[in-house]
XYZ file of C-alpha atoms in Angstrom:
453
model
C -5.756 17.575 -21.524
C -8.487 19.951 -22.743
C -8.356 18.403 -26.120
C -9.000 15.025 -24.757
C -12.471 16.296 -22.807
C -13.522 19.286 -25.534
C -16.299 20.914 -24.741
C -18.274 20.476 -28.068
C -18.448 16.741 -28.052
C -19.706 15.627 -31.130
C -23.111 13.155 -30.476
C -21.869 9.519 -30.453
C -23.344 7.272 -33.860
C -26.016 5.417 -32.733
C -25.371 2.152 -31.723
C -27.749 -0.748 -31.054
C -28.822 -0.875 -27.582
C -27.930 -4.601 -25.557
C -30.125 -4.853 -23.309
C -28.471 -8.192 -21.886
C -26.232 -5.543 -20.161
C -28.282 -3.333 -18.346
C -27.284 -4.532 -15.338
C -28.768 -3.300 -11.931
C -31.182 -1.182 -14.211
C -33.093 -4.366 -15.236
C -35.238 -3.966 -12.552
C -37.400 -1.672 -15.153
C -37.936 -4.476 -16.960
C -39.907 -6.026 -14.304
C -40.295 -9.566 -13.003
C -41.822 -12.131 -14.673
C -41.810 -16.074 -14.999
C -41.779 -16.044 -18.350
C -38.511 -14.422 -18.741
C -35.092 -15.857 -18.816
C -31.501 -14.561 -17.467
C -29.144 -12.895 -20.237
C -25.738 -13.980 -20.291
C -24.668 -12.346 -17.157
C -27.713 -13.526 -14.735
C -30.190 -10.800 -14.684
C -33.497 -11.709 -15.332
C -35.344 -10.022 -18.156
C -32.273 -9.709 -20.615
C -32.791 -10.648 -24.241
C -29.730 -12.231 -24.716
C -29.271 -15.640 -23.886
C -27.263 -17.056 -26.395
C -23.353 -16.724 -26.699
C -23.428 -15.537 -30.373
C -22.077 -12.013 -31.113
C -23.788 -9.078 -30.239
C -23.005 -5.079 -30.281
C -21.272 -5.085 -27.128
C -19.577 -8.778 -27.741
C -16.370 -9.156 -29.834
C -16.505 -12.278 -32.313
C -15.796 -15.627 -30.859
C -12.217 -16.085 -32.616
C -11.428 -12.812 -31.133
C -12.161 -13.989 -28.161
C -10.713 -17.151 -27.740
C -7.518 -15.614 -29.048
C -7.694 -13.345 -25.953
C -8.453 -16.517 -23.578
C -5.272 -17.929 -24.986
C -3.280 -14.832 -23.970
C -4.522 -14.439 -20.592
C -4.005 -18.481 -19.963
C -0.507 -18.065 -21.082
C -0.003 -14.814 -18.750
C -1.791 -15.886 -16.056
C 0.286 -19.295 -15.890
C 3.729 -17.336 -15.229
C 2.159 -14.581 -13.433
C 5.260 -13.384 -11.722
C 7.355 -13.697 -14.818
C 4.271 -11.665 -16.587
C 4.119 -9.033 -13.958
C 8.212 -8.722 -13.624
C 8.654 -8.284 -17.271
C 5.153 -7.818 -19.488
C 3.290 -5.439 -16.907
C 2.965 -3.064 -20.076
C 0.785 -6.092 -21.724
C -0.945 -6.818 -19.202
C -2.509 -2.996 -18.891
C -3.011 -3.068 -22.624
C -5.018 -6.144 -22.615
C -7.111 -5.413 -19.477
C -8.103 -2.269 -21.851
C -9.275 -4.326 -24.039
C -11.140 -6.374 -21.582
C -10.524 -9.974 -20.108
C -12.586 -12.868 -21.591
C -15.743 -13.065 -19.207
C -14.309 -16.873 -18.282
C -11.319 -15.795 -16.839
C -11.967 -12.677 -14.947
C -12.448 -15.240 -11.856
C -8.590 -16.074 -12.576
C -7.500 -12.783 -13.150
C -8.995 -10.669 -10.942
C -7.471 -11.692 -7.764
C -4.095 -12.095 -9.572
C -4.226 -8.418 -10.288
C -5.318 -7.091 -7.251
C -2.875 -9.240 -5.186
C -6.007 -11.179 -3.683
C -4.763 -14.663 -4.692
C -1.155 -13.785 -3.138
C -2.620 -12.339 -0.035
C -4.965 -15.735 0.328
C -1.906 -17.716 0.014
C -0.260 -15.800 2.840
C -3.120 -16.162 5.174
C -5.040 -19.785 4.142
C -7.071 -20.301 7.384
C -8.138 -16.869 7.906
C -11.352 -16.472 5.851
C -12.275 -19.766 7.455
C -11.693 -18.681 11.429
C -13.651 -15.158 10.293
C -16.571 -16.989 9.309
C -16.565 -19.295 12.424
C -16.373 -16.300 14.752
C -19.763 -14.707 16.035
C -20.052 -11.198 14.206
C -20.648 -7.948 15.641
C -24.705 -8.111 16.009
C -24.627 -4.268 15.183
C -23.177 -5.275 11.867
C -25.032 -7.952 11.139
C -28.430 -6.671 11.154
C -27.454 -3.971 8.980
C -25.822 -6.236 6.316
C -28.978 -8.650 6.309
C -31.006 -5.334 6.017
C -29.447 -4.739 2.724
C -29.034 -8.104 1.316
C -32.276 -8.116 -0.876
C -31.661 -4.749 -2.280
C -28.392 -5.803 -4.268
C -29.406 -6.518 -7.593
C -32.495 -8.355 -6.617
C -33.245 -9.095 -10.488
C -30.136 -11.054 -10.502
C -30.984 -15.273 -10.770
C -27.907 -15.297 -7.765
C -29.240 -13.191 -5.228
C -33.215 -13.979 -6.256
C -33.834 -16.244 -2.656
C -32.827 -15.061 0.696
C -31.678 -18.676 1.556
C -29.894 -18.823 -2.124
C -26.164 -19.087 -2.359
C -25.744 -15.371 -3.504
C -27.413 -13.757 -0.575
C -25.495 -16.564 1.907
C -22.316 -15.780 0.509
C -22.752 -11.913 0.439
C -23.476 -12.418 4.019
C -20.745 -13.975 4.881
C -18.194 -12.029 2.769
C -19.415 -8.767 4.246
C -19.649 -10.259 8.088
C -16.012 -11.133 7.603
C -14.990 -7.842 6.401
C -16.442 -6.445 9.710
C -14.350 -8.633 11.857
C -11.249 -8.481 9.881
C -11.528 -4.677 9.946
C -13.368 -3.443 13.261
C -12.109 -0.171 13.372
C -14.015 -0.042 10.140
C -17.283 -2.155 9.977
C -20.118 -2.153 7.203
C -20.662 0.472 4.802
C -23.771 0.317 2.686
C -21.395 0.669 -0.680
C -19.549 -2.463 0.056
C -22.806 -4.753 -0.878
C -23.042 -3.703 -4.295
C -18.993 -4.069 -4.834
C -19.040 -7.488 -3.375
C -22.085 -8.752 -4.583
C -20.507 -7.938 -8.468
C -17.333 -10.055 -6.956
C -19.491 -12.900 -6.116
C -20.952 -13.138 -9.263
C -17.794 -13.337 -11.074
C -16.377 -15.917 -8.377
C -19.203 -17.559 -6.606
C -19.061 -19.544 -3.543
C -20.443 -22.287 -4.816
C -17.167 -22.937 -7.198
C -15.140 -25.694 -6.854
C -12.363 -25.034 -8.554
C -11.968 -21.865 -6.626
C -12.429 -21.236 -3.346
C -15.406 -19.093 -1.650
C -12.704 -16.373 -0.040
C -11.651 -15.452 -3.717
C -14.381 -12.533 -3.297
C -13.636 -11.512 0.309
C -9.789 -11.182 -0.490
C -10.813 -8.960 -3.796
C -12.941 -6.785 -1.403
C -10.183 -6.230 1.023
C -7.363 -4.942 -1.292
C -9.997 -2.731 -3.038
C -10.762 -1.480 0.438
C -7.285 -1.061 1.584
C -4.884 -0.693 -1.598
C -7.413 0.734 -4.217
C -9.670 3.148 -2.280
C -8.053 3.164 1.208
C -10.257 5.489 3.336
C -13.644 5.311 1.300
C -15.552 2.962 3.414
C -14.450 4.262 6.959
C -16.797 5.655 9.315
C -15.935 9.168 8.306
C -15.571 8.408 4.437
C -12.455 11.068 4.563
C -11.420 9.659 1.376
C -14.139 10.039 -1.075
C -14.403 13.882 0.481
C -10.639 14.476 -0.892
C -11.480 12.746 -4.204
C -14.619 14.853 -4.659
C -12.694 18.193 -4.366
C -10.250 17.010 -6.758
C -12.552 15.704 -9.435
C -14.040 19.138 -9.344
C -10.355 20.732 -9.896
C -9.665 18.147 -12.750
C -12.986 19.219 -14.451
C -12.666 22.810 -13.846
C -9.539 22.328 -15.784
C -10.426 19.966 -18.170
C -14.155 21.145 -18.853
C -14.286 24.661 -17.512
C -17.931 25.550 -19.136
C -19.329 22.367 -17.698
C -17.747 22.893 -14.170
C -18.977 26.794 -14.266
C -22.573 25.411 -15.170
C -22.189 22.604 -12.041
C -21.217 25.320 -9.823
C -23.789 27.932 -10.834
C -26.813 25.126 -10.350
C -25.440 24.315 -7.160
C -24.738 20.625 -7.936
C -21.189 20.195 -6.078
C -19.147 16.765 -6.741
C -20.426 15.199 -3.347
C -24.297 14.697 -4.846
C -23.354 12.485 -7.749
C -19.705 11.170 -7.364
C -19.920 9.049 -3.856
C -22.595 6.746 -5.777
C -20.320 6.378 -8.920
C -16.879 6.132 -6.842
C -18.134 4.170 -3.719
C -19.738 1.502 -5.925
C -17.652 1.512 -8.624
C -20.155 2.120 -10.817
C -21.913 -1.014 -10.147
C -25.481 0.642 -9.772
C -24.940 3.678 -12.188
C -24.037 1.499 -15.701
C -24.585 -1.351 -17.951
C -23.290 -4.056 -16.602
C -21.047 -5.222 -19.826
C -19.477 -1.567 -19.334
C -19.130 -2.086 -15.523
C -17.091 -5.312 -16.301
C -14.984 -3.447 -18.770
C -14.339 -0.789 -16.367
C -13.470 -2.859 -13.378
C -10.572 -4.970 -15.946
C -9.241 -1.669 -15.885
C -9.581 -0.551 -12.661
C -8.052 -3.216 -11.218
C -5.195 -2.802 -13.827
C -4.345 1.020 -13.440
C -6.073 2.141 -10.233
C -8.340 4.916 -9.122
C -7.497 6.930 -11.902
C -9.883 4.842 -14.137
C -12.657 5.976 -11.719
C -11.766 9.853 -12.542
C -11.463 9.059 -16.035
C -15.096 7.374 -16.458
C -16.355 9.873 -14.212
C -15.097 12.937 -16.258
C -16.624 11.037 -19.621
C -19.741 10.674 -18.126
C -20.376 14.586 -17.038
C -18.929 15.330 -20.359
C -21.482 13.242 -22.069
C -24.149 14.374 -20.198
C -23.480 18.211 -20.391
C -20.852 18.577 -22.898
C -22.947 20.597 -25.196
C -24.616 24.062 -25.029
C -27.706 22.599 -25.994
C -27.514 20.275 -22.860
C -26.685 22.791 -20.518
C -29.694 24.948 -21.838
C -31.724 21.759 -20.832
C -30.860 21.669 -17.287
C -31.801 25.092 -15.826
C -31.907 24.316 -12.012
C -30.377 21.759 -9.828
C -32.817 18.196 -10.091
C -32.882 19.160 -13.986
C -28.738 18.917 -14.513
C -28.889 15.675 -11.555
C -31.342 13.668 -13.970
C -29.208 14.591 -16.696
C -26.368 13.209 -15.295
C -28.351 10.111 -14.397
C -30.116 9.655 -18.046
C -27.271 9.256 -20.207
C -28.504 7.329 -23.282
C -27.824 3.390 -23.393
C -26.597 3.749 -26.739
C -23.455 6.028 -25.336
C -22.525 3.724 -22.641
C -21.856 0.765 -24.947
C -18.574 -0.665 -23.518
C -16.195 -0.443 -26.841
C -17.125 3.075 -27.790
C -17.430 4.206 -23.867
C -14.212 2.703 -22.772
C -12.167 4.263 -25.837
C -13.147 7.746 -24.701
C -12.834 6.562 -20.828
C -8.690 5.613 -22.070
C -8.575 9.147 -24.107
C -8.919 11.408 -20.904
C -5.325 12.591 -20.456
C -5.341 12.412 -16.314
C -2.149 10.651 -15.554
C -1.085 9.283 -12.286
C 0.982 12.159 -11.636
C -1.866 14.576 -12.339
C -3.781 12.768 -10.062
C -1.251 12.372 -6.853
C -0.069 16.386 -7.339
C -3.788 17.439 -7.206
C -4.531 15.125 -4.572
C -1.943 16.610 -2.399
C -3.085 20.223 -3.405
C -6.445 19.688 -2.286
C -5.558 17.639 0.850
C -3.626 20.813 1.872
C -6.719 23.288 1.445
C -8.955 20.769 3.476
C -6.483 20.320 6.411
C -6.759 24.111 6.833
C -10.430 23.966 7.556
C -10.298 20.635 9.191
C -6.866 20.236 11.157
C -8.157 16.890 12.375
C -8.367 15.385 8.806
C -6.454 12.064 8.661
C -5.506 11.071 5.309
C -2.657 9.748 3.497
C -2.410 9.803 -0.580
C 0.391 7.555 -0.578
C -1.455 4.702 1.140
C -3.393 4.284 -2.278
C -1.438 2.469 -5.196
C -1.598 2.894 -8.798
C -3.214 -0.353 -9.563
C -1.788 -3.574 -9.995
C 1.991 -3.120 -11.257
C 2.400 -1.255 -7.327
C 0.676 -3.865 -5.457
C 2.677 -6.986 -6.783
C 5.673 -4.829 -6.375
C 4.853 -3.858 -2.951
C 3.539 -7.841 -1.981
C 7.023 -8.991 -3.472
C 8.940 -6.458 -1.440
C 6.937 -7.575 1.936
C 7.385 -11.481 0.595
C 11.705 -11.004 0.720
C 11.343 -8.830 3.902
C 9.902 -11.847 5.917
C 11.885 -14.851 3.810
C 13.981 -15.927 6.676
C 17.703 -15.660 6.226
C 17.066 -13.009 3.180
C 16.937 -9.349 3.019
C 15.359 -7.091 1.267
C 18.134 -6.187 -1.441
C 19.328 -2.341 -1.310
C 20.764 -0.579 -3.857
C 24.155 1.159 -2.669
C 25.777 4.062 -4.752
C 29.091 4.293 -4.002
C 30.304 7.835 -4.288
C 33.428 8.658 -7.278
C 37.025 8.092 -6.034
C 38.658 11.721 -5.450
C 42.045 12.029 -7.181
C 43.928 14.907 -6.184
C 43.636 17.468 -9.083
C 47.217 18.199 -11.192
C 48.179 21.327 -12.778
C 47.814 19.915 -16.726
C 50.571 20.288 -18.817
C 50.402 22.878 -21.586
C 53.951 23.979 -22.064
C 54.630 24.121 -25.726
C 50.552 23.285 -26.342
C 49.478 26.945 -26.694
C 49.459 29.706 -29.483
C 52.777 30.995 -28.750
C 54.689 27.299 -28.070
C 53.135 26.942 -31.845
C 55.345 29.783 -33.166
C 58.282 29.318 -31.526
C 58.074 25.617 -32.892
C 57.783 27.281 -36.195
C 60.624 29.393 -35.982
C 62.705 26.216 -35.073
C 63.467 27.045 -31.616
C 63.753 24.358 -29.217
C 61.009 23.719 -26.569
C 60.243 21.281 -23.724
C 57.270 19.417 -23.898
C 55.766 15.570 -24.099
C 56.376 13.356 -26.712
C 53.833 12.834 -29.727
C 52.912 9.128 -28.324
C 52.174 10.977 -24.604
C 49.915 13.383 -26.242
C 47.140 10.468 -27.553
C 46.712 9.697 -23.442
C 46.667 13.061 -22.232
C 44.406 15.471 -20.946
C 41.713 17.318 -22.959
C 43.536 20.383 -22.716
C 46.644 18.668 -24.722
C 45.103 20.174 -27.987
C 46.389 22.297 -30.703
C 44.740 25.247 -31.639
């Protein structure tokens, strides 16, 4: 694994920056009536056409991928049952922009959840919300991507849709309530599944948020945020194993993972990376689960502090944190960056084992810590299987199939017939003496002990 995250990382070749994918960083461009929105809807982007750019594959390749996804999603149960590996490969290549609204709910199980609860979202919207949570949500609405055309106006469909989704979640899970980090996550979901779409019901974004909070990142957005504390320790342990020099530098400067990791993981990098790269990360995240976030985080730390020169340029805590936030955009271009992310050698088994190890350590210092790492499902295949089992158990007159292994039948052992088959028996037959033993035809079906030496 150390080879996959080597310490002496060669500087990536310069790639032309695609300013159209600046995402939340597009505030730096400044507002202006003469600026137009880029292909993602951000005001101030420079690419407002469909021509292929540095971060966009050729049009023919996009059409081929769209046809593959249309074919896979048309028979989703069959696809996930028989071709889950192909789905993962296609997610790593990137889901076409035109089909993310169709693919994300299928991958995370939101569409199945919505079909099981067709009227739940409308009931939550019609119910009065908790005034405390509603006030907190309204205070944060204007902060979510303020230069995206969808969230420019307080009376626009974007901010109103965001308010509805976050309010519905506080009613759906009142014990968890509202977390500020849910705002950017819900906003990105609404960008792909806007509430004014006629072909998709507006609750798609809500159910995707539910699946993220309950199956992908359980415990992240609760009142105590215990899961992010655990994952911070897991990340530090993995960093120490894969990049010991970087880990040593961070420790010497007093930069613990809780100083930078929550912003990355809680918002799924939506506020930290170019938007085109964020979408590619989410494609892989919905397919493979939380291990994608760890791979992205380790890649970012390596890009920021992977060389001795970079570490020498960070003599203190503030300089180190600034280095983590100021990775050159050329190194974050989606194809180049995601290739490095998928090369990080962290498996689901490694992550689960390290989580149990760090959980045991945390429980020694905090016995009241209530965390169950097994509640987190590793991506789309696991969620699909869990939903299939749940549907089968609820079906009337049907039982969940069980695999029953019958023990092997026990036969009374009998002493093998070896008379005349030993070395002494061969000598006596060679001398012409009469011996008793089974016939030649019987030897063919006798036990393996009936062998001449």
